[in-house]
């Protein structure tokens, strides 16, 4: 994303802070992103949302918002279900979990 595009998305952010955010987002290391202050993190989030390829196809709504629009919201009944895995399933699960941790920034599986 060019600085001019970022300026349109973040009109209230100074040029210096905008460049810092863009540099942090482009950096391979996570350290620059972790050192951003709260305002810069919010700006980074806005930039990422604006640049997302799904931004025109996916809308996230809370259950409360759906209710305000009088849309049907299914009743939730969340419960924890313990599943006993075979040794092979457990090994696969552990391998996938490890892969996720290594490949996804901040991945905690």
JSON list of C-alpha atoms in Angstrom, two decimals:
[
{"chain": "A", "resi": 1, "resn": "UNK", "atom": "CA", "xyz": [0.00, 0.00, 0.00]},
{"chain": "A", "resi": 2, "resn": "UNK", "atom": "CA", "xyz": [1.33, 3.40, -0.95]},
{"chain": "A", "resi": 3, "resn": "UNK", "atom": "CA", "xyz": [1.56, 6.24, 1.56]},
{"chain": "A", "resi": 4, "resn": "UNK", "atom": "CA", "xyz": [-1.06, 8.20, -0.41]},
{"chain": "A", "resi": 5, "resn": "UNK", "atom": "CA", "xyz": [-3.56, 5.35, 0.00]},
{"chain": "A", "resi": 6, "resn": "UNK", "atom": "CA", "xyz": [-2.74, 5.10, 3.70]},
{"chain": "A", "resi": 7, "resn": "UNK", "atom": "CA", "xyz": [-3.30, 8.86, 4.05]},
{"chain": "A", "resi": 8, "resn": "UNK", "atom": "CA", "xyz": [-6.82, 8.47, 2.63]},
{"chain": "A", "resi": 9, "resn": "UNK", "atom": "CA", "xyz": [-7.63, 5.63, 5.03]},
{"chain": "A", "resi": 10, "resn": "UNK", "atom": "CA", "xyz": [-6.03, 7.38, 8.03]},
{"chain": "A", "resi": 11, "resn": "UNK", "atom": "CA", "xyz": [-6.82, 11.09, 7.58]},
{"chain": "A", "resi": 12, "resn": "UNK", "atom": "CA", "xyz": [-6.27, 12.02, 11.24]},
{"chain": "A", "resi": 13, "resn": "UNK", "atom": "CA", "xyz": [-2.85, 10.36, 11.55]},
{"chain": "A", "resi": 14, "resn": "UNK", "atom": "CA", "xyz": [0.36, 12.35, 11.08]},
{"chain": "A", "resi": 15, "resn": "UNK", "atom": "CA", "xyz": [2.61, 11.48, 8.15]},
{"chain": "A", "resi": 16, "resn": "UNK", "atom": "CA", "xyz": [5.36, 10.39, 10.55]},
{"chain": "A", "resi": 17, "resn": "UNK", "atom": "CA", "xyz": [3.11, 8.00, 12.48]},
{"chain": "A", "resi": 18, "resn": "UNK", "atom": "CA", "xyz": [1.58, 6.70, 9.23]},
{"chain": "A", "resi": 19, "resn": "UNK", "atom": "CA", "xyz": [5.04, 5.86, 7.87]},
{"chain": "A", "resi": 20, "resn": "UNK", "atom": "CA", "xyz": [5.98, 4.16, 11.14]},
{"chain": "A", "resi": 21, "resn": "UNK", "atom": "CA", "xyz": [2.83, 2.01, 10.93]},
{"chain": "A", "resi": 22, "resn": "UNK", "atom": "CA", "xyz": [3.47, 1.11, 7.29]},
{"chain": "A", "resi": 23, "resn": "UNK", "atom": "CA", "xyz": [7.10, 0.19, 8.06]},
{"chain": "A", "resi": 24, "resn": "UNK", "atom": "CA", "xyz": [5.98, -1.98, 10.99]},
{"chain": "A", "resi": 25, "resn": "UNK", "atom": "CA", "xyz": [3.40, -3.78, 8.85]},
{"chain": "A", "resi": 26, "resn": "UNK", "atom": "CA", "xyz": [5.91, -4.43, 6.06]},
{"chain": "A", "resi": 27, "resn": "UNK", "atom": "CA", "xyz": [8.65, -5.68, 8.39]},
{"chain": "A", "resi": 28, "resn": "UNK", "atom": "CA", "xyz": [9.22, -9.43, 8.44]},
{"chain": "A", "resi": 29, "resn": "UNK", "atom": "CA", "xyz": [9.92, -9.28, 12.16]},
{"chain": "A", "resi": 30, "resn": "UNK", "atom": "CA", "xyz": [7.01, -8.92, 14.58]},
{"chain": "A", "resi": 31, "resn": "UNK", "atom": "CA", "xyz": [9.03, -6.67, 16.89]},
{"chain": "A", "resi": 32, "resn": "UNK", "atom": "CA", "xyz": [8.15, -3.36, 15.16]},
{"chain": "A", "resi": 33, "resn": "UNK", "atom": "CA", "xyz": [4.44, -4.23, 15.32]},
{"chain": "A", "resi": 34, "resn": "UNK", "atom": "CA", "xyz": [4.71, -5.14, 19.00]},
{"chain": "A", "resi": 35, "resn": "UNK", "atom": "CA", "xyz": [6.32, -1.80, 19.82]},
{"chain": "A", "resi": 36, "resn": "UNK", "atom": "CA", "xyz": [3.55, 0.31, 18.26]},
{"chain": "A", "resi": 37, "resn": "UNK", "atom": "CA", "xyz": [1.55, 2.39, 20.73]},
{"chain": "A", "resi": 38, "resn": "UNK", "atom": "CA", "xyz": [-2.22, 1.94, 21.05]},
{"chain": "A", "resi": 39, "resn": "UNK", "atom": "CA", "xyz": [-3.10, 4.63, 18.47]},
{"chain": "A", "resi": 40, "resn": "UNK", "atom": "CA", "xyz": [-0.65, 3.20, 15.96]},
{"chain": "A", "resi": 41, "resn": "UNK", "atom": "CA", "xyz": [-2.04, -0.32, 16.51]},
{"chain": "A", "resi": 42, "resn": "UNK", "atom": "CA", "xyz": [-5.56, 0.95, 15.82]},
{"chain": "A", "resi": 43, "resn": "UNK", "atom": "CA", "xyz": [-4.26, 2.66, 12.67]},
{"chain": "A", "resi": 44, "resn": "UNK", "atom": "CA", "xyz": [-2.55, -0.58, 11.60]},
{"chain": "A", "resi": 45, "resn": "UNK", "atom": "CA", "xyz": [-5.80, -2.47, 12.14]},
{"chain": "A", "resi": 46, "resn": "UNK", "atom": "CA", "xyz": [-7.70, 0.02, 9.98]},
{"chain": "A", "resi": 47, "resn": "UNK", "atom": "CA", "xyz": [-5.11, -0.30, 7.21]},
{"chain": "A", "resi": 48, "resn": "UNK", "atom": "CA", "xyz": [-5.21, -4.09, 7.31]},
{"chain": "A", "resi": 49, "resn": "UNK", "atom": "CA", "xyz": [-9.01, -4.11, 7.20]},
{"chain": "A", "resi": 50, "resn": "UNK", "atom": "CA", "xyz": [-9.05, -1.67, 4.29]},
{"chain": "A", "resi": 51, "resn": "UNK", "atom": "CA", "xyz": [-6.54, -3.77, 2.35]},
{"chain": "A", "resi": 52, "resn": "UNK", "atom": "CA", "xyz": [-8.19, -7.12, 3.05]},
{"chain": "A", "resi": 53, "resn": "UNK", "atom": "CA", "xyz": [-9.30, -8.98, -0.08]},
{"chain": "A", "resi": 54, "resn": "UNK", "atom": "CA", "xyz": [-12.41, -10.08, 1.86]},
{"chain": "A", "resi": 55, "resn": "UNK", "atom": "CA", "xyz": [-13.50, -6.55, 2.83]},
{"chain": "A", "resi": 56, "resn": "UNK", "atom": "CA", "xyz": [-16.21, -6.47, 0.13]},
{"chain": "A", "resi": 57, "resn": "UNK", "atom": "CA", "xyz": [-17.40, -10.03, 0.67]},
{"chain": "A", "resi": 58, "resn": "UNK", "atom": "CA", "xyz": [-17.50, -10.62, 4.40]},
{"chain": "A", "resi": 59, "resn": "UNK", "atom": "CA", "xyz": [-19.26, -8.61, 7.07]},
{"chain": "A", "resi": 60, "resn": "UNK", "atom": "CA", "xyz": [-18.90, -9.39, 10.75]},
{"chain": "A", "resi": 61, "resn": "UNK", "atom": "CA", "xyz": [-21.86, -8.59, 12.97]},
{"chain": "A", "resi": 62, "resn": "UNK", "atom": "CA", "xyz": [-22.40, -9.18, 16.65]},
{"chain": "A", "resi": 63, "resn": "UNK", "atom": "CA", "xyz": [-25.44, -11.07, 17.85]},
{"chain": "A", "resi": 64, "resn": "UNK", "atom": "CA", "xyz": [-26.60, -7.88, 19.59]},
{"chain": "A", "resi": 65, "resn": "UNK", "atom": "CA", "xyz": [-26.47, -5.91, 16.32]},
{"chain": "A", "resi": 66, "resn": "UNK", "atom": "CA", "xyz": [-28.41, -8.61, 14.47]},
{"chain": "A", "resi": 67, "resn": "UNK", "atom": "CA", "xyz": [-31.09, -8.50, 17.17]},
{"chain": "A", "resi": 68, "resn": "UNK", "atom": "CA", "xyz": [-31.33, -4.69, 16.83]},
{"chain": "A", "resi": 69, "resn": "UNK", "atom": "CA", "xyz": [-32.15, -5.22, 13.16]},
{"chain": "A", "resi": 70, "resn": "UNK", "atom": "CA", "xyz": [-34.79, -7.78, 14.17]},
{"chain": "A", "resi": 71, "resn": "UNK", "atom": "CA", "xyz": [-32.95, -10.55, 12.36]},
{"chain": "A", "resi": 72, "resn": "UNK", "atom": "CA", "xyz": [-33.27, -14.13, 13.57]},
{"chain": "A", "resi": 73, "resn": "UNK", "atom": "CA", "xyz": [-30.42, -15.07, 15.85]},
{"chain": "A", "resi": 74, "resn": "UNK", "atom": "CA", "xyz": [-30.19, -18.74, 16.78]},
{"chain": "A", "resi": 75, "resn": "UNK", "atom": "CA", "xyz": [-30.06, -19.53, 20.47]},
{"chain": "A", "resi": 76, "resn": "UNK", "atom": "CA", "xyz": [-26.62, -20.65, 21.53]},
{"chain": "A", "resi": 77, "resn": "UNK", "atom": "CA", "xyz": [-26.01, -23.53, 23.84]},
{"chain": "A", "resi": 78, "resn": "UNK", "atom": "CA", "xyz": [-22.23, -23.73, 24.08]},
{"chain": "A", "resi": 79, "resn": "UNK", "atom": "CA", "xyz": [-20.81, -26.70, 25.92]},
{"chain": "A", "resi": 80, "resn": "UNK", "atom": "CA", "xyz": [-17.48, -28.35, 26.21]},
{"chain": "A", "resi": 81, "resn": "UNK", "atom": "CA", "xyz": [-17.34, -31.81, 24.69]},
{"chain": "A", "resi": 82, "resn": "UNK", "atom": "CA", "xyz": [-14.38, -34.00, 25.53]},
{"chain": "A", "resi": 83, "resn": "UNK", "atom": "CA", "xyz": [-13.29, -36.16, 22.62]},
{"chain": "A", "resi": 84, "resn": "UNK", "atom": "CA", "xyz": [-11.05, -39.13, 23.25]},
{"chain": "A", "resi": 85, "resn": "UNK", "atom": "CA", "xyz": [-8.53, -39.37, 20.42]},
{"chain": "A", "resi": 86, "resn": "UNK", "atom": "CA", "xyz": [-6.70, -42.42, 19.22]},
{"chain": "A", "resi": 87, "resn": "UNK", "atom": "CA", "xyz": [-2.90, -42.25, 19.42]},
{"chain": "A", "resi": 88, "resn": "UNK", "atom": "CA", "xyz": [-2.76, -41.58, 15.65]},
{"chain": "A", "resi": 89, "resn": "UNK", "atom": "CA", "xyz": [-5.34, -38.75, 15.91]},
{"chain": "A", "resi": 90, "resn": "UNK", "atom": "CA", "xyz": [-3.48, -37.25, 18.86]},
{"chain": "A", "resi": 91, "resn": "UNK", "atom": "CA", "xyz": [-0.17, -37.33, 16.96]},
{"chain": "A", "resi": 92, "resn": "UNK", "atom": "CA", "xyz": [-1.78, -35.64, 13.94]},
{"chain": "A", "resi": 93, "resn": "UNK", "atom": "CA", "xyz": [-3.39, -32.99, 16.14]},
{"chain": "A", "resi": 94, "resn": "UNK", "atom": "CA", "xyz": [-0.06, -32.26, 17.85]},
{"chain": "A", "resi": 95, "resn": "UNK", "atom": "CA", "xyz": [1.71, -32.02, 14.47]},
{"chain": "A", "resi": 96, "resn": "UNK", "atom": "CA", "xyz": [-0.89, -29.59, 13.08]},
{"chain": "A", "resi": 97, "resn": "UNK", "atom": "CA", "xyz": [-0.73, -27.53, 16.27]},
{"chain": "A", "resi": 98, "resn": "UNK", "atom": "CA", "xyz": [3.07, -27.32, 15.98]},
{"chain": "A", "resi": 99, "resn": "UNK", "atom": "CA", "xyz": [2.86, -26.37, 12.29]},
{"chain": "A", "resi": 100, "resn": "UNK", "atom": "CA", "xyz": [0.37, -23.60, 13.14]},
{"chain": "A", "resi": 101, "resn": "UNK", "atom": "CA", "xyz": [2.64, -22.21, 15.87]},
{"chain": "A", "resi": 102, "resn": "UNK", "atom": "CA", "xyz": [5.62, -22.14, 13.53]},
{"chain": "A", "resi": 103, "resn": "UNK", "atom": "CA", "xyz": [3.85, -20.70, 10.47]},
{"chain": "A", "resi": 104, "resn": "UNK", "atom": "CA", "xyz": [1.27, -18.26, 11.82]},
{"chain": "A", "resi": 105, "resn": "UNK", "atom": "CA", "xyz": [2.55, -15.06, 13.44]},
{"chain": "A", "resi": 106, "resn": "UNK", "atom": "CA", "xyz": [1.39, -15.19, 17.05]},
{"chain": "A", "resi": 107, "resn": "UNK", "atom": "CA", "xyz": [-0.08, -18.64, 16.40]},
{"chain": "A", "resi": 108, "resn": "UNK", "atom": "CA", "xyz": [-1.20, -20.25, 19.60]},
{"chain": "A", "resi": 109, "resn": "UNK", "atom": "CA", "xyz": [-3.28, -23.05, 18.08]}
]
